Each structure stands twice: as structure tokens, then as C-alpha cells.
mmCIF file of C-alpha atoms and ligand atoms in Angstrom:
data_model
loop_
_atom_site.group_PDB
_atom_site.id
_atom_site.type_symbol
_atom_site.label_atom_id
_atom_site.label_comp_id
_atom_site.label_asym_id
_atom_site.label_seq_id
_atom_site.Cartn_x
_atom_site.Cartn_y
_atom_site.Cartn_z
ATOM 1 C CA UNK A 1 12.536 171.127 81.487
ATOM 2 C CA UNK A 2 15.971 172.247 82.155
ATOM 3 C CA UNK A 3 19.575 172.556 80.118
ATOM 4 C CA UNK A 4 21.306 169.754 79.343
ATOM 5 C CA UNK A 5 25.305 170.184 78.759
ATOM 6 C CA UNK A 6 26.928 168.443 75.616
ATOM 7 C CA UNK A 7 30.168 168.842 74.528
ATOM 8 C CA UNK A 8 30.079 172.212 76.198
ATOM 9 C CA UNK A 9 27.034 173.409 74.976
ATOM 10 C CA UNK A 10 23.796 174.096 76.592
ATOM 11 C CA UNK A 11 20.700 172.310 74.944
ATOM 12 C CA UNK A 12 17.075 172.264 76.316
ATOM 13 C CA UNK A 13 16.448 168.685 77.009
ATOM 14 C CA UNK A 14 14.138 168.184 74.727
ATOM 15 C CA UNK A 15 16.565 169.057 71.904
ATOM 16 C CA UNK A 16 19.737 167.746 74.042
ATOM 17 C CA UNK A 17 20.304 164.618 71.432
ATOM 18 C CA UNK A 18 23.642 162.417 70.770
ATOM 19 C CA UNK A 19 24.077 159.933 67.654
ATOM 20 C CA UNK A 20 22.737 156.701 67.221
ATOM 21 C CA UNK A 21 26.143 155.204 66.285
ATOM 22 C CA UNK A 22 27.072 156.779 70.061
ATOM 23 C CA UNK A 23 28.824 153.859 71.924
ATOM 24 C CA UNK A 24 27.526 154.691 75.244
ATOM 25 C CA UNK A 25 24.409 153.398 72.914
ATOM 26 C CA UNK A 26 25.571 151.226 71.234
ATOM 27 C CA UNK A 27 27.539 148.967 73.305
ATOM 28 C CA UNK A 28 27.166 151.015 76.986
ATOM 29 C CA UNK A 29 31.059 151.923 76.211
ATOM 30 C CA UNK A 30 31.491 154.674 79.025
ATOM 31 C CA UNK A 31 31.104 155.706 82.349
ATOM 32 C CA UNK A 32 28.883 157.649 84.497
ATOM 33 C CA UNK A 33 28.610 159.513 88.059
ATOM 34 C CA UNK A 34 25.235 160.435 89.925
ATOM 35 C CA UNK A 35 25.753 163.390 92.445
ATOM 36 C CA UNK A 36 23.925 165.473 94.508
ATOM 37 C CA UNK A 37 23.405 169.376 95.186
ATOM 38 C CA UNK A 38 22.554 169.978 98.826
ATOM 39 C CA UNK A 39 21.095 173.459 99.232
ATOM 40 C CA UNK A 40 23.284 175.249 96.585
ATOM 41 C CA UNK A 41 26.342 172.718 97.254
ATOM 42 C CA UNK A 42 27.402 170.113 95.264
ATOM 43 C CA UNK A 43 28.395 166.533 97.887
ATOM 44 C CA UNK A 44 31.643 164.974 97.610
ATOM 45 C CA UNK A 45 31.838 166.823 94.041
ATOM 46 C CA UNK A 46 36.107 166.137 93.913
ATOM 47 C CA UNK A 47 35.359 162.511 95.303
ATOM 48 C CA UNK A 48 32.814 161.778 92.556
ATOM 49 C CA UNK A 49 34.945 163.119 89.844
ATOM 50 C CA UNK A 50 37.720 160.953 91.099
ATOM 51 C CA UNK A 51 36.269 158.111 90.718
ATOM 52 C CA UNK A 52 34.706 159.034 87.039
ATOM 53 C CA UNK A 53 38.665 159.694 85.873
ATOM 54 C CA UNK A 54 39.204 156.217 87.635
ATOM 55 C CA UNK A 55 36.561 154.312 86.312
ATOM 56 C CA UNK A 56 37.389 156.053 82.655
ATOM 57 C CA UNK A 57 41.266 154.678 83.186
ATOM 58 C CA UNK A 58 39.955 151.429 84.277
ATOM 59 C CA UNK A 59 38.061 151.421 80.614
ATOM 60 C CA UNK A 60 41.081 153.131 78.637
ATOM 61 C CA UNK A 61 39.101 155.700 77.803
ATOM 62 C CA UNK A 62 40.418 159.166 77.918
ATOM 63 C CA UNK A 63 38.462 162.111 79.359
ATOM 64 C CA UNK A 64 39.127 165.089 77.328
ATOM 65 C CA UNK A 65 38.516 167.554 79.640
ATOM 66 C CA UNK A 66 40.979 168.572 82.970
ATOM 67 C CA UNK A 67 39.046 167.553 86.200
ATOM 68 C CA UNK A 68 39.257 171.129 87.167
ATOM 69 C CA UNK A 69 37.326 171.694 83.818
ATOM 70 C CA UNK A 70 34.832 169.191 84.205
ATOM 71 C CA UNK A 71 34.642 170.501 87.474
ATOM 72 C CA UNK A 72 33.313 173.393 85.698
ATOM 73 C CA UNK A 73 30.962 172.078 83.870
ATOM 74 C CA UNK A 74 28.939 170.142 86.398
ATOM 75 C CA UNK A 75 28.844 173.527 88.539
ATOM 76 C CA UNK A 76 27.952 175.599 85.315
ATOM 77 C CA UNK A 77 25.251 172.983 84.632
ATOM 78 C CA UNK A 78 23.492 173.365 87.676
ATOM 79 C CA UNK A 79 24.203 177.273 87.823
ATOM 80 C CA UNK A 80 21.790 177.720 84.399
ATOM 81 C CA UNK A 81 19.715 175.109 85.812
ATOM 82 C CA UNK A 82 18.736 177.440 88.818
ATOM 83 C CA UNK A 83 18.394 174.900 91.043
ATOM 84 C CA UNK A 84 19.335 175.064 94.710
ATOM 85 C CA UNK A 85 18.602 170.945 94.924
ATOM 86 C CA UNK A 86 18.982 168.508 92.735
ATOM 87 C CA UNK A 87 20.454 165.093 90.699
ATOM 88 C CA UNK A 88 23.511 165.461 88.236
ATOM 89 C CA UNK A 89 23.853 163.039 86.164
ATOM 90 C CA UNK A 90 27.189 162.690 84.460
ATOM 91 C CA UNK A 91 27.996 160.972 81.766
ATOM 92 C CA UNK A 92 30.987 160.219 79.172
ATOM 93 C CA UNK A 93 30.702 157.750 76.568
ATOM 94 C CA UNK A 94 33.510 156.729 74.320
ATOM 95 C CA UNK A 95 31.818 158.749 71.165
ATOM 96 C CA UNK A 96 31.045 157.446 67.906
ATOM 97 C CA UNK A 97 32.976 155.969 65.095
ATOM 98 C CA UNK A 98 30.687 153.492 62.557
ATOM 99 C CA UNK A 99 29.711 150.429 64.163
ATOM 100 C CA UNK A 100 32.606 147.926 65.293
ATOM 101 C CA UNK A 101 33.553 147.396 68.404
ATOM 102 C CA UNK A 102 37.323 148.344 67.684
ATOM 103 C CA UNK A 103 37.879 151.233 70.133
ATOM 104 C CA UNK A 104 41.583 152.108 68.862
ATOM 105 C CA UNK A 105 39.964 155.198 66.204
ATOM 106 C CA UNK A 106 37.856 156.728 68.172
ATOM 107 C CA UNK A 107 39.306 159.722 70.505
ATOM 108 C CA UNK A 108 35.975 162.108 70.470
ATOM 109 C CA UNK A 109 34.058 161.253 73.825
ATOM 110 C CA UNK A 110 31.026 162.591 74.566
ATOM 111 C CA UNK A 111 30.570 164.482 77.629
ATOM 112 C CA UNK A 112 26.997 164.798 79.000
ATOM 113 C CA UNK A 113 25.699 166.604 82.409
ATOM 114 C CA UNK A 114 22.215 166.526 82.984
ATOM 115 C CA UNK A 115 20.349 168.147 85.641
ATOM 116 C CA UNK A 116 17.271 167.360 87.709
ATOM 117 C CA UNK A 117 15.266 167.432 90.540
ATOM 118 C CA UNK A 118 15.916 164.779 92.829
ATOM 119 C CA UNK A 119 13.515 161.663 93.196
ATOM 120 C CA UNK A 120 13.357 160.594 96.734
ATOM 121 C CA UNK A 121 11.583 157.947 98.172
ATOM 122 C CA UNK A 122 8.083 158.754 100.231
ATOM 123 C CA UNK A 123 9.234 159.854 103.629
ATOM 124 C CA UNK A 124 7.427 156.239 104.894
ATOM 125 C CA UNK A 125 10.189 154.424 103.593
ATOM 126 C CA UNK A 126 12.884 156.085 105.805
ATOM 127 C CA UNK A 127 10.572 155.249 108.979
ATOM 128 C CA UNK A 128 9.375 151.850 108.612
ATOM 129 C CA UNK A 129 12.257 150.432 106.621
ATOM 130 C CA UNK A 130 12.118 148.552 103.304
ATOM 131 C CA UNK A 131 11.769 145.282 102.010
ATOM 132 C CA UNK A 132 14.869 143.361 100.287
ATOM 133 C CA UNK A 133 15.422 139.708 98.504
ATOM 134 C CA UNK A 134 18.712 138.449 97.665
ATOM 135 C CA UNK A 135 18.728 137.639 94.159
ATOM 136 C CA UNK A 136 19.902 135.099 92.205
ATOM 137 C CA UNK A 137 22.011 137.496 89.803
ATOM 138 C CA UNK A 138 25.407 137.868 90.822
ATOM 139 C CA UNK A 139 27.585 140.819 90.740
ATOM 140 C CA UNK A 140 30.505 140.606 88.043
ATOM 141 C CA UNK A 141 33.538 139.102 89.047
ATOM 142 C CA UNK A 142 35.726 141.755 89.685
ATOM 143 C CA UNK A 143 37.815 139.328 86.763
ATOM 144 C CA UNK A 144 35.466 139.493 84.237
ATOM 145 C CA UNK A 145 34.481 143.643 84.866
ATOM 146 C CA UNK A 146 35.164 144.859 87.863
ATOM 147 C CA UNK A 147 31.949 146.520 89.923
ATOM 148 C CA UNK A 148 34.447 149.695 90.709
ATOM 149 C CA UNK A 149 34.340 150.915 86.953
ATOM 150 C CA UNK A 150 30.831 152.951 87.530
ATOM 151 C CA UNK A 151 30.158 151.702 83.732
ATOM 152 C CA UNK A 152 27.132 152.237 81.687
ATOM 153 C CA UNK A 153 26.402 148.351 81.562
ATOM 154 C CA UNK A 154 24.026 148.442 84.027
ATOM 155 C CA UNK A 155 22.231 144.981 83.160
ATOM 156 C CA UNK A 156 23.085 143.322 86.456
ATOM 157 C CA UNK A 157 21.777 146.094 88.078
ATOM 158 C CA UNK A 158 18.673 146.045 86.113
ATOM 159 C CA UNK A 159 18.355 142.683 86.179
ATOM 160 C CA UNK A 160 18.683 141.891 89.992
ATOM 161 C CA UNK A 161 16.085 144.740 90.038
ATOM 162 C CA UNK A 162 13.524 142.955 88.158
ATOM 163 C CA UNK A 163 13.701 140.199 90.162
ATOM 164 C CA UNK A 164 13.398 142.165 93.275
ATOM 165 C CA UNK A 165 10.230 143.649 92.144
ATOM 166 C CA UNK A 166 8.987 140.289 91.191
ATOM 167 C CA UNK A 167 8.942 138.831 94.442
ATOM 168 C CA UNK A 168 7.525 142.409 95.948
ATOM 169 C CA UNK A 169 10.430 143.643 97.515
ATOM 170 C CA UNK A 170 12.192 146.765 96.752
ATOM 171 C CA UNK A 171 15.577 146.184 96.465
ATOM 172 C CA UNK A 172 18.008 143.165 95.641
ATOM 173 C CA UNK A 173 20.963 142.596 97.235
ATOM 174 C CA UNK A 174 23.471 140.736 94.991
ATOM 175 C CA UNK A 175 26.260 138.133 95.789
ATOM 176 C CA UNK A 176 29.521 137.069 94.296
ATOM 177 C CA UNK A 177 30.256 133.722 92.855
ATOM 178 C CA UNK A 178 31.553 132.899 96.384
ATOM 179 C CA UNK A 179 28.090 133.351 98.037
ATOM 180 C CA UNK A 180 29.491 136.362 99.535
ATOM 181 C CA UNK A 181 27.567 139.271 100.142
ATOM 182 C CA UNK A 182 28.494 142.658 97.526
ATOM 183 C CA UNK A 183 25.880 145.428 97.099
ATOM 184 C CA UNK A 184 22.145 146.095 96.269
ATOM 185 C CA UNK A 185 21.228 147.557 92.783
ATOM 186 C CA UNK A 186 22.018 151.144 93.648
ATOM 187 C CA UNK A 187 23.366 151.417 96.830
ATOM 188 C CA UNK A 188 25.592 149.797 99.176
ATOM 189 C CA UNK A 189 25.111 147.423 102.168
ATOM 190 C CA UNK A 190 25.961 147.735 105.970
ATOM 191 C CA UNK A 191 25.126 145.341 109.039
ATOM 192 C CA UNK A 192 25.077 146.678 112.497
ATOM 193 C CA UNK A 193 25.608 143.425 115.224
ATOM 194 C CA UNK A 194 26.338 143.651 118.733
ATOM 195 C CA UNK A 195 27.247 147.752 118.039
ATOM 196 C CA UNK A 196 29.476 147.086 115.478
ATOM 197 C CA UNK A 197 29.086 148.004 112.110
ATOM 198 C CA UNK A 198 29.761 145.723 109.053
ATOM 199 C CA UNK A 199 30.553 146.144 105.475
ATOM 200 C CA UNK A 200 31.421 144.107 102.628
ATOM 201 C CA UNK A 201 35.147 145.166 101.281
ATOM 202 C CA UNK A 202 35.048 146.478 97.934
ATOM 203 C CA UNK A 203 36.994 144.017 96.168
ATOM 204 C CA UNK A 204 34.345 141.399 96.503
ATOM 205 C CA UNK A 205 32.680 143.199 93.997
ATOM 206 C CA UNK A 206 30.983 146.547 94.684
ATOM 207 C CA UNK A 207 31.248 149.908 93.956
ATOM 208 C CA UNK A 208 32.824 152.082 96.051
ATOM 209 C CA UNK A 209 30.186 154.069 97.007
ATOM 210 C CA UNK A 210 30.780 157.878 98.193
ATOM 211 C CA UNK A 211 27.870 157.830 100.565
ATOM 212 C CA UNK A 212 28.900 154.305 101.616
ATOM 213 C CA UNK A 213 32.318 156.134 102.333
ATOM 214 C CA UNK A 214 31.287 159.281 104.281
ATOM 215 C CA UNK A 215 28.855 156.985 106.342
ATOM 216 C CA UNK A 216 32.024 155.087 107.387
ATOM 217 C CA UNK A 217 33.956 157.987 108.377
ATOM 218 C CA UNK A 218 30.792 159.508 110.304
ATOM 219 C CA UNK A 219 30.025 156.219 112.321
ATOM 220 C CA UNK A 220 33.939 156.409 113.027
ATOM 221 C CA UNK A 221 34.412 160.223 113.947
ATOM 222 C CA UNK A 222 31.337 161.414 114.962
ATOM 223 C CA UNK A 223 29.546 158.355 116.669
ATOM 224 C CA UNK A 224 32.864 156.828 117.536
ATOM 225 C CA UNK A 225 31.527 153.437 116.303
ATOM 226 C CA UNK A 226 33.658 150.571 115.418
ATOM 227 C CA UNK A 227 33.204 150.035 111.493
ATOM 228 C CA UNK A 228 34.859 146.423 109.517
ATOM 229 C CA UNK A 229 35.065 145.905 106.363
ATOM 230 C CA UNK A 230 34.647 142.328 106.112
ATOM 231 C CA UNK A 231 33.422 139.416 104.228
ATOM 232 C CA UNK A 232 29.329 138.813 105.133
ATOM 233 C CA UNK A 233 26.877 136.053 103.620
ATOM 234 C CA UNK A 234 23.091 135.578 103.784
ATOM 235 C CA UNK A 235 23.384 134.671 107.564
ATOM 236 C CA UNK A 236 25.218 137.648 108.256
ATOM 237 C CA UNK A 237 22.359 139.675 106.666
ATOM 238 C CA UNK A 238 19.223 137.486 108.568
ATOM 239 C CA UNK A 239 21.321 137.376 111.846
ATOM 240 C CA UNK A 240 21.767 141.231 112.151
ATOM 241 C CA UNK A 241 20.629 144.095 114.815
ATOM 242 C CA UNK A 242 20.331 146.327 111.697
ATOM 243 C CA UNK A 243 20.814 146.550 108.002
ATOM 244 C CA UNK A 244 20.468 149.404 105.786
ATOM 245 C CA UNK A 245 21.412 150.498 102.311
ATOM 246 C CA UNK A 246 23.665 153.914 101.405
ATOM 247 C CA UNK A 247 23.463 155.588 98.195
ATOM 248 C CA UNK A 248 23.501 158.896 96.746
ATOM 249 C CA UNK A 249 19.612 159.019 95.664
ATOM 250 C CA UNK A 250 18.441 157.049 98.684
ATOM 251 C CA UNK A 251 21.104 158.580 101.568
ATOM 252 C CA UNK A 252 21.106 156.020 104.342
ATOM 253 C CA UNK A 253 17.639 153.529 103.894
ATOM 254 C CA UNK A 254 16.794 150.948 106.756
ATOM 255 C CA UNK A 255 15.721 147.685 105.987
ATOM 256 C CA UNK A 256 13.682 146.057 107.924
ATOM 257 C CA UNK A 257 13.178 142.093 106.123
ATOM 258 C CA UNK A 258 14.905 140.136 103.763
ATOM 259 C CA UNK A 259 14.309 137.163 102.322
ATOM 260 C CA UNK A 260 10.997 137.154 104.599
ATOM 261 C CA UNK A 261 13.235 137.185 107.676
ATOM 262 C CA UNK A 262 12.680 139.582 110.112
ATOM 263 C CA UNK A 263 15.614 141.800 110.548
ATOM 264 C CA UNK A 264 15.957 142.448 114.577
ATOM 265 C CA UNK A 265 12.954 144.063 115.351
ATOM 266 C CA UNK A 266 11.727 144.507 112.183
ATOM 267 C CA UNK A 267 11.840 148.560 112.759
ATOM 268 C CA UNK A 268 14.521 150.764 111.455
ATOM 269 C CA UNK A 269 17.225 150.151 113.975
ATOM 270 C CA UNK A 270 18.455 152.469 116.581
ATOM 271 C CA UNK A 271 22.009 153.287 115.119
ATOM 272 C CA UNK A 272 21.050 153.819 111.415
ATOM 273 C CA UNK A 273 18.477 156.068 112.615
ATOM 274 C CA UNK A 274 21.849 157.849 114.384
ATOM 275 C CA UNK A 275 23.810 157.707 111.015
ATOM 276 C CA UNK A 276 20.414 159.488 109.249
ATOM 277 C CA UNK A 277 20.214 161.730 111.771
ATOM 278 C CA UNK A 278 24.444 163.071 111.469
ATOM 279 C CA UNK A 279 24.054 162.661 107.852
ATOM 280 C CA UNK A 280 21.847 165.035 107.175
ATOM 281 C CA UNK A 281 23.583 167.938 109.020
ATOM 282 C CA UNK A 282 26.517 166.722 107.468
ATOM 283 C CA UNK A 283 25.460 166.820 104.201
ATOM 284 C CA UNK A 284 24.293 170.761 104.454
ATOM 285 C CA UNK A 285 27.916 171.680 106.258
ATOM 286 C CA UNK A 286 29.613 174.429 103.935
ATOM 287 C CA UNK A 287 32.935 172.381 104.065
ATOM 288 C CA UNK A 288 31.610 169.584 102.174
ATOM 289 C CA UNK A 289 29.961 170.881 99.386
ATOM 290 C CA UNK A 290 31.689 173.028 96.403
ATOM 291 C CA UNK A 291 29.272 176.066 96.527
ATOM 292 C CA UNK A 292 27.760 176.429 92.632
ATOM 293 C CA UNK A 293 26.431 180.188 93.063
ATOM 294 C CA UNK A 294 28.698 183.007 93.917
ATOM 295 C CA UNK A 295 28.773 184.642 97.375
ATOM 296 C CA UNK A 296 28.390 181.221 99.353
HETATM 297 N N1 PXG B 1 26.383 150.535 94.169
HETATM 298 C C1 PXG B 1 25.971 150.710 92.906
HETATM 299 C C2 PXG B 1 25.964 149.562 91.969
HETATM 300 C C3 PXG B 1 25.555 151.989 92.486
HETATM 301 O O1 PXG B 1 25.174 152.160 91.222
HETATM 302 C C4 PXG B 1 25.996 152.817 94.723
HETATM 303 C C5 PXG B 1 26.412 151.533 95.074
HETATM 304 C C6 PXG B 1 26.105 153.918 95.738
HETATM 305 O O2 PXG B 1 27.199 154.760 95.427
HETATM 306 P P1 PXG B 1 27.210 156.291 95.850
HETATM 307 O O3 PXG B 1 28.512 156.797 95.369
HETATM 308 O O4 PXG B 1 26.030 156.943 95.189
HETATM 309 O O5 PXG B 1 27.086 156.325 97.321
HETATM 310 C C7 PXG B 1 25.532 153.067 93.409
HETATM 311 C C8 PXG B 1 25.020 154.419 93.025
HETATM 312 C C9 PXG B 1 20.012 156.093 91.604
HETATM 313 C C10 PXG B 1 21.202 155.548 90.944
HETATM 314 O O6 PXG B 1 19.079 156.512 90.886
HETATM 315 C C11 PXG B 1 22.388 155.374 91.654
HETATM 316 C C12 PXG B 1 23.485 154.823 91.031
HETATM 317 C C13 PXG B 1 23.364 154.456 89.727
HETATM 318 C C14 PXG B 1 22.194 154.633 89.024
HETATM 319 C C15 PXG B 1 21.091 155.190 89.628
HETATM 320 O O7 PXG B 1 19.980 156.120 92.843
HETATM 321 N N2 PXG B 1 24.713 154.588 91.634
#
């Protein structure tokens, strides 16, 4: 088991332990970031710690550390870690301070960075596509907490999982109030139709997701694909060539049914299989990653 960072200290993880009266705990009062190490480079680390700092402002909670310190710590983390590969998991939670829910006393956040191999799915998944349900959960509004704050109330999530798994599929992709198509549990959706590729605006109620953001730019640049953002609902989704999902853990995933209709062919479709393919080089280029260990 590897070192877990609190606070600035190194723990094993077995002994890496917060309070009970945390409120990250207590009443999921923080925020969090998952990020990747490619081969001894951390992805997108400056565009995942901009959107913790934003997420923490959206939440009025202050980050105590400088984002060129916390950009640090994440690289320290994985440097005792000694792992060339793997899944960061950060996390800051608003601290603790008794047990109301007043936030105004309490200015000690805890900062947590925790680092392990990565869980991928079976390599079967990215070659025959998965199986999705819309579920009846619906994101937040974006009035009542906004889907762009990565928070630690990840019920929706959780729950829209649960029912995904109970009618056998693996993922569940969740709507708005309006009907309108926002994001899966984890990851974000895209539509290809007619050689054009869709995806929901974030505003509707979805996180704006890093991978979903660098698959953008490489259907743009490198493919030279047209990409919309634009409002799509369940016949959007059943009418497409191709769907798939983007997410840090799961990179680009095809899916091949939903809702027991047959998406296209019902084989992962010819330009996510593109995007997987210039996504993985691009994920490995030097200029993209902040190298953790010296010399690189
Ligand atoms: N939407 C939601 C709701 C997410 O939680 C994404 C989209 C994709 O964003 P990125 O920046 O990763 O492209 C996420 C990702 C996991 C895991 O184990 C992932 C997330 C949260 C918890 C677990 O894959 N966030």
C-alpha cells in the first residue's frame, strides 16, 4: 500500500486517517479532482487544478495552499509513491469544527492526495462497446448545485449508478429537469451523426470534463472534425452513428445500446475508434504532461 499525503505529511494508507467530525464526512462539504499519470507525466495537471480552485470558490471554501504548491504536492505524492502510472485522487474538505453546519468558524481544510494504481476496464469493453440506460435520476439543477462544482456529494452519481446496474447496464446517463440530455455517472457524453460530433453544453448541467475537453480539441485539430455543443435528448442518443462516454478513468468508451436500442451498428463506431486511437498518443506526448521525476 502506498503514501497517502495529509496536511503535508506522508502517512501509509493504512494509518492515513482524518476526524470523524471532518465535514467532507460529515456533510460531503468539499471538493475533489481525479487525475491521471501517463508514463511518469501527470495529464492536464494545471487544467485539473483549475478547476479544483474553481469548484472550491464556487463552495466559498478557501484552499490554503498556492496552486503552484498544491502543484507540489500532487507531484511529490506520486514521486514517493514510485509509480510511473497511476490515479490521484485529490481531495479538500472544509475541515472540522464540532458538528453544525455553520461554515463561518472553520478556516482549517483538509488537504488529501492519494495515490493508486489505475483501475481500467477489461480491454473487451473498449472493443465491443458498453451497455447504457438513461435513468430516472436527474442531474442537479445547475440552480439548486451546480454539476461544475466537482463536490464530494456524489449521491446523484451513486444513485443513477445503482439504477444502471439494476437494469444490467453499465452506465447511466442522466437528464435535466428539461428532458435534456447532461452526463453519465463519471464521464461525459458525445454523439457522432452524419460526421459531426455532438455534445451537451455544460450549463445544462455537467461537469466540465478535462478529457471531455481535450477530446474536443483533438476531433477539431487533429481529425479536423466539426464538434457542437448543443442541446441533445433521448432521440438524439437512439438516433446516433455513434455514442461514447469520456472520462479520466475510462478515456474515450464506445457505447454500443441504450435503452435496448441499438446504437448504429451496434459496434464501436468508426470515428470514436479514431478519437481512441489520437488519444492515446496524445496522452503520452511530453508537452502535455508535467513530468513528476527529474531528468524527463
Ligand atoms: N462527469 C462527472 C460527473 C464526473 O465525475 C466526468 C464527467 C469526467 O471528467 P474528467 O475531467 O475526468 O474528464 C467525471 C469524472 C472514476 C471517477 O473513478 C471519475 C470522476 C469521479 C469519481 C470517480 O472514474 N469524475
Amino acid at each position: 500500500m502506498g503514501l497517502v499525503y495529509i496536511n503535508g505529511e506522508f502517512f501509509p494508507a493504512e494509518e492515513a486517517k482524518i476526524s470523524v467530525y471532518d465535514r467532507g464526512l460529515l456533510y460531503g462539504d468539499g471538493v475533489f479532482e481525479g487525475i491521471r499519470c501517463y508514463d511518469g507525466r501527470v495529464f492536464k495537471l494545471d487544467e485539473h487544478l483549475e478547476r479544483l480552485y474553481a469548484s472550491a470558490q464556487a463552495i466559498w471554501l478557501k484552499i490554503p495552499l498556492s496552486f503552484e504548491e498544491m502543484k507540489k504536492a500532487v507531484i511529490e505524492t506520486i514521486k514517493v509513491n514510485n509509480l510511473r502510472d497511476s490515479y490521484i485522487r485529490l481531495i479538500v474538505t472544509r475541515g472540522s469544527f464540532g458538528l453544525g453546519i455553520d461554515p463561518w468558524e472553520v478556516s482549517n481544510p483538509n488537504i488529501i492526495i492519494i495515490v493508486d494504481k489505475i483501475r481500467v476496464f477489461p480491454q473487451e469493453v473498449y472493443e465491443k462497446g458498453l451497455v447504457a440506460v438513461t435513468v430516472a435520476t436527474r442531474r442537479s439543477p445547475t440552480d439548486v448545485l451546480d454539476p461544475r462544482i466537482k463536490s464530494l456529494n456524489y449521491l446523484h452519481n451513486i444513485l443513477a449508478r445503482i439504477e444502471a446496474r439494476i437494469a444490467g447496464a453499465a452506465e447511466g446517463i442522466m437528464l435535466n429537469h428539461q428532458g435534456f440530455v447532461t452526463e453519465a455517472t463519471v464521464d461525459n457524453v458525445f454523439i457522432v451523426k452524419k460526421g459531426i460530433i455532438y455534445t451537451p453544453p455544460v450549463n445544462i448541467g455537467a461537469l466540465a470534463g478535462i478529457t471531455r475537453g481535450v477530446v474536443m480539441e483533438l476531433a477539431t485539430n487533429y481529425l479536423k472534425l466539426i464538434v457542437k455543443e448543443e442541446l441533445l435528448t433521448r432521440y438524439d442518443l437512439y438516433n446516433a452513428d455513434e455514442v461514447f462516454l469520456t472520462g479520466t478513468a475510462v478515456e474515450i468508451v464506445p457505447v454500443v445500446k441504450i435503452d435496448e436500442r441499438i446504437i448504429g451498428n451496434g459496434k464501436p463506431g468508426k470515428i470514436t475508434n479514431e478519437l481512441r486511437r489520437v488519444f492515446y498518443e496524445y496522452v503520452r506526448q511530453e508537452s502535455v504532461g508535467s513530468p513528476v521525476y527529474a531528468n524527463e
